[in-house]
Coordinates of C-alpha atoms in Angstrom, one line a residue:
Chain D
M808 CA -7.2 -6.7 -2.1
L809 CA -5.4 -4.2 -4.3
R810 CA -2.4 -6.4 -4.3
D811 CA -4.3 -8.7 -6.7
I812 CA -3.9 -6.3 -9.6
T813 CA -0.7 -7.5 -11.3
L814 CA -1.3 -5.5 -14.5
G815 CA 1.7 -3.3 -15.2
Q816 CA 3.6 -4.7 -12.3
Y817 CA 7.2 -5.8 -12.4
Y818 CA 8.3 -9.1 -10.9
R819 CA 11.9 -8.9 -9.8
T820 CA 13.9 -12.1 -10.4
E821 CA 16.7 -13.2 -12.7
S822 CA 15.8 -15.2 -15.9
V823 CA 16.5 -15.3 -19.6
I824 CA 13.3 -13.4 -20.4
H825 CA 14.2 -10.7 -17.8
S826 CA 17.6 -10.1 -19.5
L827 CA 16.3 -9.9 -23.0
D828 CA 16.3 -6.5 -24.8
P829 CA 13.0 -4.7 -24.2
R830 CA 12.6 -4.2 -28.0
V831 CA 12.6 -8.0 -28.5
K832 CA 10.0 -8.4 -25.8
I833 CA 7.7 -5.7 -27.3
V834 CA 8.0 -7.2 -30.8
A835 CA 7.5 -10.7 -29.4
T836 CA 4.3 -9.6 -27.5
F837 CA 2.9 -7.9 -30.6
S838 CA 3.7 -10.9 -32.8
F839 CA 2.0 -13.1 -30.3
I840 CA -1.1 -10.9 -30.1
I841 CA -1.3 -10.8 -33.9
S842 CA -0.8 -14.6 -34.1
L843 CA -3.8 -15.0 -31.8
F844 CA -6.0 -13.2 -34.3
L845 CA -4.7 -15.2 -37.2
V846 CA -5.4 -18.5 -35.6
K847 CA -8.8 -20.0 -36.6
N848 CA -8.6 -23.5 -35.3
F849 CA -7.7 -25.3 -32.1
I850 CA -4.3 -26.6 -33.3
G851 CA -3.2 -23.0 -33.5
Y852 CA -4.3 -22.4 -30.0
I853 CA -2.4 -25.4 -28.8
I854 CA 0.8 -24.1 -30.4
A855 CA 0.2 -20.6 -28.9
G856 CA -0.5 -22.2 -25.5
L857 CA 2.7 -24.3 -25.6
F858 CA 4.7 -21.2 -26.6
L859 CA 3.1 -19.3 -23.7
V860 CA 3.9 -22.1 -21.2
F861 CA 7.5 -22.1 -22.6
C862 CA 7.8 -18.4 -22.0
I863 CA 6.3 -18.6 -18.5
R864 CA 8.7 -21.4 -17.5
L865 CA 11.7 -19.4 -18.9
S866 CA 10.6 -16.2 -17.1
K867 CA 10.6 -17.9 -13.6
V868 CA 7.5 -15.9 -12.6
P869 CA 5.3 -18.2 -10.6
P870 CA 2.1 -19.0 -12.6
K871 CA 0.1 -18.2 -9.5
F872 CA 1.3 -14.6 -9.7
I873 CA 0.3 -14.3 -13.4
F874 CA -3.1 -15.7 -13.0
R875 CA -3.9 -13.6 -9.9
G876 CA -4.1 -10.7 -12.3
M877 CA -6.7 -12.6 -14.2
K878 CA -9.3 -12.1 -11.5
T879 CA -9.8 -8.5 -12.4
I880 CA -10.8 -9.3 -16.0
F881 CA -12.9 -12.3 -15.0
F882 CA -16.1 -10.4 -15.5
I883 CA -15.2 -9.1 -19.0
L884 CA -14.2 -12.6 -19.9
I885 CA -17.5 -14.1 -18.8
I886 CA -19.6 -11.4 -20.5
T887 CA -17.7 -11.7 -23.8
M888 CA -18.2 -15.5 -23.7
L889 CA -21.9 -15.2 -22.9
F890 CA -22.5 -12.8 -25.8
N891 CA -20.7 -15.0 -28.2
L892 CA -22.5 -18.1 -26.9
F893 CA -26.1 -16.7 -27.3
L894 CA -25.9 -14.2 -30.1
T895 CA -24.1 -16.2 -32.8
P896 CA -26.4 -17.4 -35.6
G897 CA -26.0 -20.9 -36.9
I898 CA -27.2 -24.5 -36.3
P899 CA -29.0 -24.5 -33.0
L900 CA -27.9 -27.0 -30.3
V901 CA -30.1 -26.0 -27.4
T902 CA -33.1 -23.7 -27.4
F903 CA -35.0 -22.4 -24.4
W904 CA -37.5 -19.5 -24.2
K905 CA -35.9 -16.8 -26.4
F906 CA -32.3 -18.0 -26.2
Q907 CA -30.6 -20.5 -28.3
I908 CA -27.1 -21.9 -28.2
T909 CA -25.7 -22.7 -31.6
K910 CA -22.8 -24.9 -32.6
E911 CA -21.0 -21.9 -34.0
G912 CA -21.7 -19.9 -30.9
L913 CA -20.3 -22.5 -28.6
K914 CA -17.1 -22.8 -30.7
L915 CA -16.7 -19.0 -30.9
A916 CA -17.3 -18.5 -27.2
I917 CA -14.6 -21.1 -26.3
M918 CA -12.2 -19.6 -28.8
M919 CA -12.9 -16.0 -27.6
G920 CA -12.3 -17.1 -24.0
I921 CA -9.0 -18.8 -24.8
R922 CA -7.9 -15.8 -26.9
L923 CA -8.6 -13.3 -24.2
V924 CA -6.8 -15.3 -21.5
F925 CA -3.8 -15.8 -23.8
L926 CA -3.8 -12.1 -24.7
I927 CA -3.7 -11.0 -21.0
T928 CA -1.2 -13.7 -20.1
G929 CA 1.1 -12.8 -23.0
S930 CA 1.2 -9.1 -22.3
S931 CA 1.5 -9.7 -18.5
I932 CA 4.7 -11.7 -19.2
M933 CA 6.1 -8.7 -20.9
T934 CA 5.3 -6.2 -18.1
L935 CA 6.2 -8.7 -15.4
T936 CA 9.7 -9.2 -16.8
T937 CA 10.5 -5.7 -17.9
T938 CA 10.9 -2.6 -15.7
P939 CA 8.7 0.3 -16.8
N940 CA 11.9 2.3 -17.7
N941 CA 13.2 -0.4 -19.9
L942 CA 9.8 -0.8 -21.5
T943 CA 9.5 2.8 -22.5
D944 CA 13.1 2.9 -23.7
G945 CA 12.3 0.0 -26.0
L946 CA 9.1 1.6 -27.2
E947 CA 10.8 4.9 -27.9
D948 CA 13.5 3.1 -29.9
L949 CA 10.9 1.1 -31.9
L950 CA 8.8 4.2 -32.6
K951 CA 11.9 6.3 -33.8
P952 CA 10.9 6.2 -37.5
L953 CA 7.7 8.1 -36.6
K954 CA 9.9 11.1 -35.6
K955 CA 10.2 11.9 -39.3
L956 CA 6.5 12.3 -39.3
R957 CA 6.8 14.9 -36.5
V958 CA 5.3 12.5 -33.9
P959 CA 6.6 13.5 -30.5
V960 CA 8.0 10.1 -29.8
H961 CA 10.2 11.0 -26.8
E962 CA 7.4 13.0 -25.1
I963 CA 4.9 10.1 -25.6
S964 CA 7.3 7.6 -24.1
M965 CA 8.2 9.9 -21.2
M966 CA 4.5 10.3 -20.4
M967 CA 4.1 6.5 -20.6
S968 CA 7.0 5.8 -18.3
I969 CA 5.8 8.4 -15.8
A970 CA 2.3 6.8 -15.9
L971 CA 3.7 3.3 -15.5
R972 CA 5.9 4.4 -12.6
F973 CA 3.0 5.9 -10.8
I974 CA 0.8 2.9 -10.9
P975 CA 2.4 1.1 -8.0
I976 CA 2.8 4.4 -6.1
L977 CA -0.8 5.3 -6.4
M978 CA -1.9 1.8 -5.7
E979 CA 0.0 1.8 -2.4
E980 CA -1.4 5.2 -1.6
T981 CA -5.0 3.9 -2.3
D982 CA -4.3 1.1 0.0
K983 CA -3.2 3.4 2.8
I984 CA -6.1 5.8 2.3
M985 CA -8.5 2.9 2.3
K986 CA -7.1 1.7 5.6
A987 CA -7.2 5.1 7.1
Q988 CA -10.9 5.5 6.2
M989 CA -11.7 1.9 7.3
A990 CA -10.1 2.8 10.6
R991 CA -12.9 5.5 10.8
G992 CA -15.6 2.9 10.1
A993 CA -15.8 3.4 6.3
D994 CA -17.3 0.4 4.5
F995 CA -16.3 -0.1 0.9
E996 CA -17.7 -3.6 0.4
S997 CA -21.4 -3.7 1.2
G998 CA -24.5 -1.7 0.4
S999 CA -26.3 -1.0 -2.9
L1000 CA -24.5 0.3 -6.0
M1001 CA -25.4 3.9 -5.1
T1002 CA -24.1 3.7 -1.5
R1003 CA -21.0 1.9 -2.7
A1004 CA -20.3 4.6 -5.3
K1005 CA -20.8 7.2 -2.6
S1006 CA -18.5 5.4 -0.3
L1007 CA -15.7 6.0 -2.8
I1008 CA -15.7 9.7 -2.2
P1009 CA -13.6 9.5 1.0
L1010 CA -11.1 7.4 -1.0
L1011 CA -11.0 9.4 -4.2
V1012 CA -10.7 12.9 -2.8
P1013 CA -7.4 12.3 -0.9
L1014 CA -6.2 10.2 -3.8
F1015 CA -6.7 13.0 -6.3
V1016 CA -5.3 15.6 -4.0
S1017 CA -2.1 13.5 -3.5
A1018 CA -1.9 12.7 -7.3
F1019 CA -2.0 16.4 -8.1
R1020 CA 0.6 17.2 -5.4
R1021 CA 2.9 14.5 -6.7
A1022 CA 2.5 15.7 -10.3
N1023 CA 3.3 19.2 -9.3
D1024 CA 6.4 18.0 -7.3
L1025 CA 7.6 15.9 -10.2
A1026 CA 7.2 18.8 -12.7
M1027 CA 9.2 21.0 -10.4
A1028 CA 11.9 18.4 -9.9
M1029 CA 12.2 17.9 -13.6
E1030 CA 12.4 21.6 -14.3
A1031 CA 15.0 22.0 -11.6
R1032 CA 17.2 19.6 -13.5
C1033 CA 16.6 21.5 -16.7
Y1034 CA 14.5 18.9 -18.5
R1035 CA 13.5 20.3 -21.9
G1036 CA 12.3 17.3 -23.9
G1037 CA 14.1 14.8 -26.0
E1038 CA 16.2 17.1 -28.2
G1039 CA 19.8 16.2 -28.0
R1040 CA 19.2 13.8 -25.1
T1041 CA 21.5 10.9 -24.7
K1042 CA 21.0 7.7 -22.7
M1043 CA 23.0 6.4 -19.8
K1044 CA 22.3 2.8 -20.8
P1045 CA 21.7 2.7 -24.6
L1046 CA 20.0 -0.4 -25.8
V1047 CA 22.3 -2.8 -27.5
Y1048 CA 21.3 -6.2 -29.1
K1049 CA 23.1 -9.2 -27.8
R1050 CA 23.3 -12.8 -29.1
R1051 CA 20.4 -14.0 -27.0
D1052 CA 18.3 -11.3 -28.5
A1053 CA 19.0 -12.6 -32.0
I1054 CA 18.1 -16.1 -30.8
A1055 CA 14.9 -14.7 -29.4
Y1056 CA 14.0 -13.1 -32.7
L1057 CA 14.6 -16.4 -34.4
V1058 CA 12.3 -18.2 -31.9
I1059 CA 9.6 -15.6 -32.7
V1060 CA 9.9 -16.1 -36.4
L1061 CA 9.8 -19.9 -36.0
Y1062 CA 6.7 -19.6 -33.8
L1063 CA 4.9 -17.4 -36.4
A1064 CA 5.9 -19.8 -39.2
A1065 CA 4.6 -22.7 -37.2
I1066 CA 1.3 -21.0 -36.5
V1067 CA 0.8 -20.1 -40.2
V1068 CA 2.0 -23.4 -41.7
L1069 CA 0.3 -25.7 -39.3
G1070 CA -2.8 -23.7 -39.5
R1071 CA -2.9 -24.1 -43.3
I1072 CA -2.2 -27.8 -43.2
F1073 CA -4.9 -28.6 -40.8
F1074 CA -7.4 -26.1 -42.2
T1075 CA -7.4 -27.5 -45.7
Chain M
M605 CA -10.2 -5.5 28.9
S606 CA -7.1 -5.6 26.9
I607 CA -5.4 -6.4 23.6
I608 CA -3.5 -9.6 23.5
F609 CA -1.1 -10.9 20.8
D610 CA -0.6 -14.6 20.9
H611 CA 2.3 -15.9 18.8
V612 CA 1.4 -13.6 15.9
N613 CA 3.3 -13.9 12.6
Y614 CA 2.8 -11.8 9.5
I615 CA 4.4 -12.4 6.1
Y616 CA 4.1 -9.9 3.3
D617 CA 3.6 -11.1 -0.3
E618 CA 3.4 -14.7 0.8
D619 CA 4.1 -17.3 -2.0
T620 CA 6.1 -14.9 -4.1
A621 CA 9.8 -14.2 -4.5
M622 CA 9.3 -10.9 -2.6
A623 CA 8.0 -12.7 0.5
H624 CA 9.4 -11.4 3.8
A625 CA 8.3 -11.7 7.4
A626 CA 7.2 -8.4 9.0
L627 CA 6.2 -9.9 12.3
I628 CA 7.8 -13.0 13.9
D629 CA 6.3 -14.6 16.9
V630 CA 4.9 -11.5 18.6
N631 CA 3.5 -11.9 22.1
L632 CA 2.1 -8.9 23.8
K633 CA -0.4 -7.9 26.4
I634 CA -1.7 -4.3 26.4
P635 CA -3.8 -3.6 29.5
D636 CA -6.4 -0.9 29.8
G637 CA -5.6 2.7 30.6
K638 CA -1.9 2.6 29.9
F639 CA 0.2 5.1 27.9
I640 CA 2.5 3.0 25.8
G641 CA 5.3 3.9 23.4
L642 CA 6.0 1.6 20.5
I643 CA 9.4 2.2 19.1
G644 CA 11.4 0.8 16.2
H645 CA 13.6 1.7 13.3
T646 CA 12.0 2.1 9.8
G647 CA 10.9 -1.4 8.7
S648 CA 10.9 -2.9 12.1
G649 CA 7.3 -4.0 11.8
K650 CA 5.7 -1.4 14.1
S651 CA 3.2 -0.2 11.5
T652 CA 2.3 -3.7 10.6
L653 CA 1.8 -4.5 14.3
I654 CA -0.6 -1.7 15.0
Q655 CA -2.7 -2.6 11.9
H656 CA -3.3 -5.9 13.5
M657 CA -4.8 -4.3 16.5
N658 CA -7.9 -3.0 14.7
G659 CA -8.2 -5.9 12.3
L660 CA -7.0 -4.0 9.2
I661 CA -4.4 -6.8 8.6
K662 CA -5.1 -10.5 9.3
P663 CA -2.2 -12.3 10.9
S664 CA -0.6 -15.1 8.8
G665 CA -0.3 -17.1 12.0
G666 CA -1.3 -16.7 15.7
T667 CA -4.3 -14.8 17.2
V668 CA -5.1 -11.3 18.3
Y669 CA -7.6 -10.9 21.1
F670 CA -9.5 -7.8 22.1
N671 CA -11.4 -8.1 25.4
N672 CA -10.9 -11.9 25.3
E673 CA -12.4 -12.3 21.8
D674 CA -10.6 -13.4 18.7
I675 CA -10.9 -10.4 16.4
N676 CA -10.4 -12.4 13.3
A677 CA -13.2 -14.8 14.0
P678 CA -15.7 -14.8 11.1
T679 CA -18.5 -13.6 13.2
Y680 CA -16.6 -10.8 14.9
N681 CA -17.9 -7.3 14.2
K682 CA -14.9 -5.4 12.8
K683 CA -16.7 -2.1 12.4
N684 CA -17.4 -2.1 16.1
L685 CA -13.9 -3.1 16.8
R686 CA -12.5 -0.2 14.8
A687 CA -14.7 2.3 16.7
R688 CA -13.3 0.9 20.0
V689 CA -9.7 0.7 18.8
G690 CA -9.0 4.0 17.0
L691 CA -6.1 4.2 14.7
V692 CA -4.7 7.5 13.5
F693 CA -2.4 7.1 10.5
Q694 CA 0.8 9.0 10.0
Y695 CA -0.3 11.3 7.2
P696 CA -3.5 13.3 7.8
E697 CA -3.6 13.8 4.0
H698 CA -4.7 10.2 3.8
Q699 CA -7.9 10.7 5.6
L700 CA -9.0 14.3 5.2
F701 CA -11.5 14.6 2.4
E702 CA -14.5 16.8 3.3
T703 CA -15.1 20.4 2.4
D704 CA -14.7 21.6 6.0
C705 CA -13.0 20.2 9.2
F706 CA -16.3 19.8 11.1
K707 CA -17.8 17.6 8.4
D708 CA -14.6 15.6 8.2
V709 CA -14.7 14.8 11.9
C710 CA -18.4 13.8 11.5
F711 CA -17.4 11.0 9.1
G712 CA -16.3 8.5 11.8
P713 CA -19.4 8.8 14.1
K714 CA -21.7 8.9 11.1
N715 CA -20.3 5.6 10.0
L716 CA -21.3 4.2 13.4
G717 CA -24.9 4.9 12.5
L718 CA -25.5 7.5 15.2
P719 CA -28.3 10.1 14.8
Q720 CA -27.2 13.4 13.2
K721 CA -27.4 15.3 16.5
D722 CA -25.1 12.9 18.4
V723 CA -22.7 12.9 15.4
E724 CA -22.4 16.7 15.5
L725 CA -22.1 16.8 19.3
R726 CA -19.3 14.2 19.2
A727 CA -17.5 16.1 16.4
Y728 CA -17.7 19.3 18.3
E729 CA -16.4 17.7 21.5
A730 CA -13.6 16.0 19.6
L731 CA -12.5 19.2 17.9
K732 CA -12.6 21.0 21.2
Q733 CA -10.5 18.2 22.9
V734 CA -7.8 18.5 20.3
G735 CA -7.7 22.3 20.8
L736 CA -8.6 23.5 17.3
E737 CA -9.7 27.1 17.4
D738 CA -13.3 27.7 16.4
D739 CA -12.2 29.8 13.4
F740 CA -10.9 26.7 11.7
F741 CA -14.0 24.6 12.2
Y742 CA -15.6 25.5 8.9
Q743 CA -12.4 25.9 6.8
S744 CA -11.2 23.4 4.3
P745 CA -8.9 20.9 6.0
F746 CA -6.5 21.3 3.0
D747 CA -5.8 24.9 3.9
L748 CA -4.6 24.1 7.4
S749 CA -1.0 23.9 8.6
G750 CA 0.6 20.5 9.2
G751 CA 0.0 20.6 13.0
Q752 CA -3.6 21.6 12.6
K753 CA -4.3 19.0 10.0
R754 CA -2.9 16.4 12.4
R755 CA -5.3 17.7 15.1
V756 CA -8.2 17.4 12.8
A757 CA -7.1 13.8 11.9
I758 CA -6.9 12.9 15.6
A759 CA -10.3 14.5 16.3
G760 CA -11.7 12.4 13.4
V761 CA -10.8 9.2 15.3
L762 CA -11.5 10.6 18.8
A763 CA -15.1 11.4 17.8
M764 CA -15.8 7.7 17.6
K765 CA -15.0 7.6 21.4
P766 CA -12.4 4.8 21.2
E767 CA -11.2 2.9 24.3
V768 CA -7.8 2.4 22.8
M769 CA -6.2 5.0 20.6
I770 CA -3.2 4.3 18.4
L771 CA -1.2 7.1 16.9
D772 CA 1.3 6.3 14.1
E773 CA 4.2 8.8 14.2
P774 CA 1.9 11.8 15.1
T775 CA 4.9 14.1 15.2
A776 CA 6.5 13.3 11.8
G777 CA 7.2 16.3 9.7
L778 CA 6.3 18.8 12.5
D779 CA 8.6 21.5 13.8
P780 CA 9.8 21.2 17.5
K781 CA 7.0 23.5 18.8
G782 CA 4.3 21.6 16.9
R783 CA 5.8 18.3 18.1
E784 CA 5.6 19.3 21.7
D785 CA 2.1 20.6 21.3
I786 CA 0.9 17.4 19.8
L787 CA 2.6 15.3 22.4
N788 CA 1.2 17.4 25.2
L789 CA -2.2 17.1 23.7
I790 CA -2.0 13.3 23.6
S791 CA -0.7 13.2 27.1
D792 CA -3.6 15.4 28.3
L793 CA -6.1 13.3 26.5
H794 CA -4.7 10.3 28.3
K795 CA -4.9 12.0 31.7
K796 CA -8.4 13.4 31.2
T797 CA -10.2 10.5 29.5
G798 CA -8.1 7.6 30.8
I799 CA -8.1 5.8 27.4
T800 CA -5.3 3.5 26.5
I801 CA -2.8 5.3 24.2
I802 CA -0.2 3.6 22.0
L803 CA 2.2 6.1 20.6
V804 CA 4.3 4.9 17.7
S805 CA 7.6 6.6 17.0
H806 CA 11.1 6.1 16.0
S807 CA 12.4 8.8 18.4
M808 CA 13.0 7.9 22.0
E809 CA 13.1 11.6 22.8
D810 CA 9.5 11.9 21.8
V811 CA 8.2 9.2 24.1
A812 CA 10.6 9.2 27.0
D813 CA 8.9 12.0 28.8
Y814 CA 5.4 10.7 28.5
V815 CA 4.9 7.0 28.4
E816 CA 4.7 4.4 31.2
R817 CA 5.9 1.5 29.1
I818 CA 8.0 1.1 26.0
I819 CA 7.8 -1.7 23.5
V820 CA 10.8 -1.8 21.2
M821 CA 10.5 -3.6 17.9
N822 CA 13.4 -4.9 15.9
K823 CA 13.3 -6.8 12.6
G824 CA 9.7 -8.0 13.3
R825 CA 10.4 -9.2 16.8
V826 CA 9.7 -7.6 20.2
A827 CA 13.1 -6.7 21.4
F828 CA 12.2 -5.0 24.7
D829 CA 9.0 -4.5 26.6
A830 CA 9.5 -2.7 29.9
E831 CA 9.4 0.6 31.7
P832 CA 11.4 3.4 30.0
K833 CA 14.2 3.3 32.6
E834 CA 14.7 -0.4 32.1
V835 CA 14.8 -0.1 28.3
F836 CA 17.2 2.8 28.4
R837 CA 19.7 0.8 30.4
H838 CA 20.3 -1.2 27.1
V839 CA 21.9 1.7 25.3
T840 CA 24.3 -0.4 23.2
E841 CA 21.6 -2.8 22.1
L842 CA 19.4 0.1 21.2
E843 CA 22.1 1.6 19.1
E844 CA 22.7 -1.7 17.3
M845 CA 19.0 -1.5 16.3
G846 CA 19.5 2.0 14.8
L847 CA 17.8 3.6 17.8
A848 CA 19.2 5.7 20.6
A849 CA 18.4 6.5 24.2
P850 CA 17.4 10.1 25.0
Q851 CA 20.2 12.6 25.2
V852 CA 19.6 13.0 28.9
T853 CA 20.6 9.3 29.4
Y854 CA 23.9 9.8 27.6
C855 CA 24.6 13.0 29.6
M856 CA 23.9 11.3 32.9
K857 CA 26.1 8.4 32.0
E858 CA 29.0 10.6 31.2
L859 CA 28.6 12.5 34.4
W860 CA 28.6 9.3 36.3
E861 CA 31.7 8.1 34.5
A862 CA 33.3 11.4 35.3
G863 CA 32.8 10.6 39.0
F864 CA 29.5 12.4 39.9
D865 CA 27.2 10.4 42.1
V866 CA 24.1 10.7 39.8
D867 CA 21.4 8.1 39.0
T868 CA 21.9 7.1 35.4
D869 CA 18.3 6.0 35.2
A870 CA 17.0 9.5 34.9
T871 CA 15.2 9.7 31.6
T872 CA 13.4 13.1 31.7
L873 CA 14.9 16.5 31.8
E874 CA 13.2 17.2 35.1
E875 CA 14.6 14.0 36.8
A876 CA 18.1 14.8 35.4
K877 CA 18.0 18.3 36.8
N878 CA 17.1 17.1 40.3
E879 CA 19.8 14.4 40.2
I880 CA 22.5 16.8 39.2
L881 CA 21.4 19.3 41.8
K882 CA 21.5 16.5 44.4
A883 CA 24.9 15.4 43.3
L884 CA 26.2 18.9 43.7
G885 CA 24.7 19.1 47.1
R886 CA 22.4 22.0 46.3
C887 CA 19.2 20.6 47.7

């Protein structure tokens, strides 16, 4: 059941996308997300969708694996779509009792749904093809200019990499604790909301105890190796741009251009 | 009354690039009242195997029967099954959560829907059975030593009065004294209550003295399933699996090779002593 959460997980395989520089992937993901908010018509979504399919194919991650992560946000998706569907003013299409569905609402709901699905898919491609370490390395490098403004960039990225690293560990731990309590007859799946919330106590207490213990151990281990922040710290594998990264940047620029230009042409 | 595995297969992460088989065509019959050792190297599939026994994992193929009923049938009552097939996981930290030991042990029987009085009676009995001193009953389980935590964890499952009790590496991380204490405790439980016990371990030394039958797992398959003496005859195969026979077996083998007339099947220290004395003509 917990294995269904693919958010922040890394899918190990060899592909062009996997071997790209993490900075490229971060920039690409951000560009993609921004492009989704620029798009105002269906042509734009088709281009974005094609780009997404292209990336998924290149990444060699089975689509099944990507969409398994979608299950967890299904509810948010449905609620967002329903709100847009019923609460947008405009030309009414269907009216019953106090609710009415408008033409604008229908259009907005569909667009919002597509946008959310694309958003999640786009960012999961990044996390699925980049190891947490690489991801934070890339982020640290991209945020470097902020150092001049006294933003603790290294510390932030270190915290992020630790947090990301611990997601799978804690998930596995949760799975084990759940099983240990289920072996004692615990039931996490039935009952009213209140009993269900209560049934989480036997799961959360051991989980928190273990998380604190792990945090403590990690702090000790870091201290034992004289960790003292980012000052004067060098990298074992510094990030270097290669030819394929330049090509990838070019592809991103082309994609953004296509979205903007085609959007304009069909909009006017 | 027994647990039967009929051509059971299990594949982790099916349909992904990480897919790998944890169990391959496992056929087993575990009759009532036995004391069984389940041995295998890390990653041999022993933990996966035991989680099939109380329905925590559903097999990818094949069937698991408990008392002649398919435990994965949609109508089968899994909660009832888990009360009858108790499973104690390796780390007590994964299950202890209450403010004191007594309350923690109450958790299992409470989940069975018993009246409060019965719950407390069972918890008290179970804690007595595992030999926890009364002083610790109302202490936080997090303040206990490793061995005591393990006792509380075992009591937590014992309080559900299972017919089969599975213990996953109950001696991991304990010092030699604590190890012996826990193993003696389990052995006593078996003798007194007559329940089936499955002891999971990667150490032959641990199980050799106690169990009646050993199941050896290797790379997801059952490699051996026989009496300890029979299993220990295959020293070379065991070593290839990253396991070893008990030291006594090696010792007896070397004595035999050196020309002493001893029985190399001796697996426990006691048997070995008698054999050596016999060979020396002292008794």
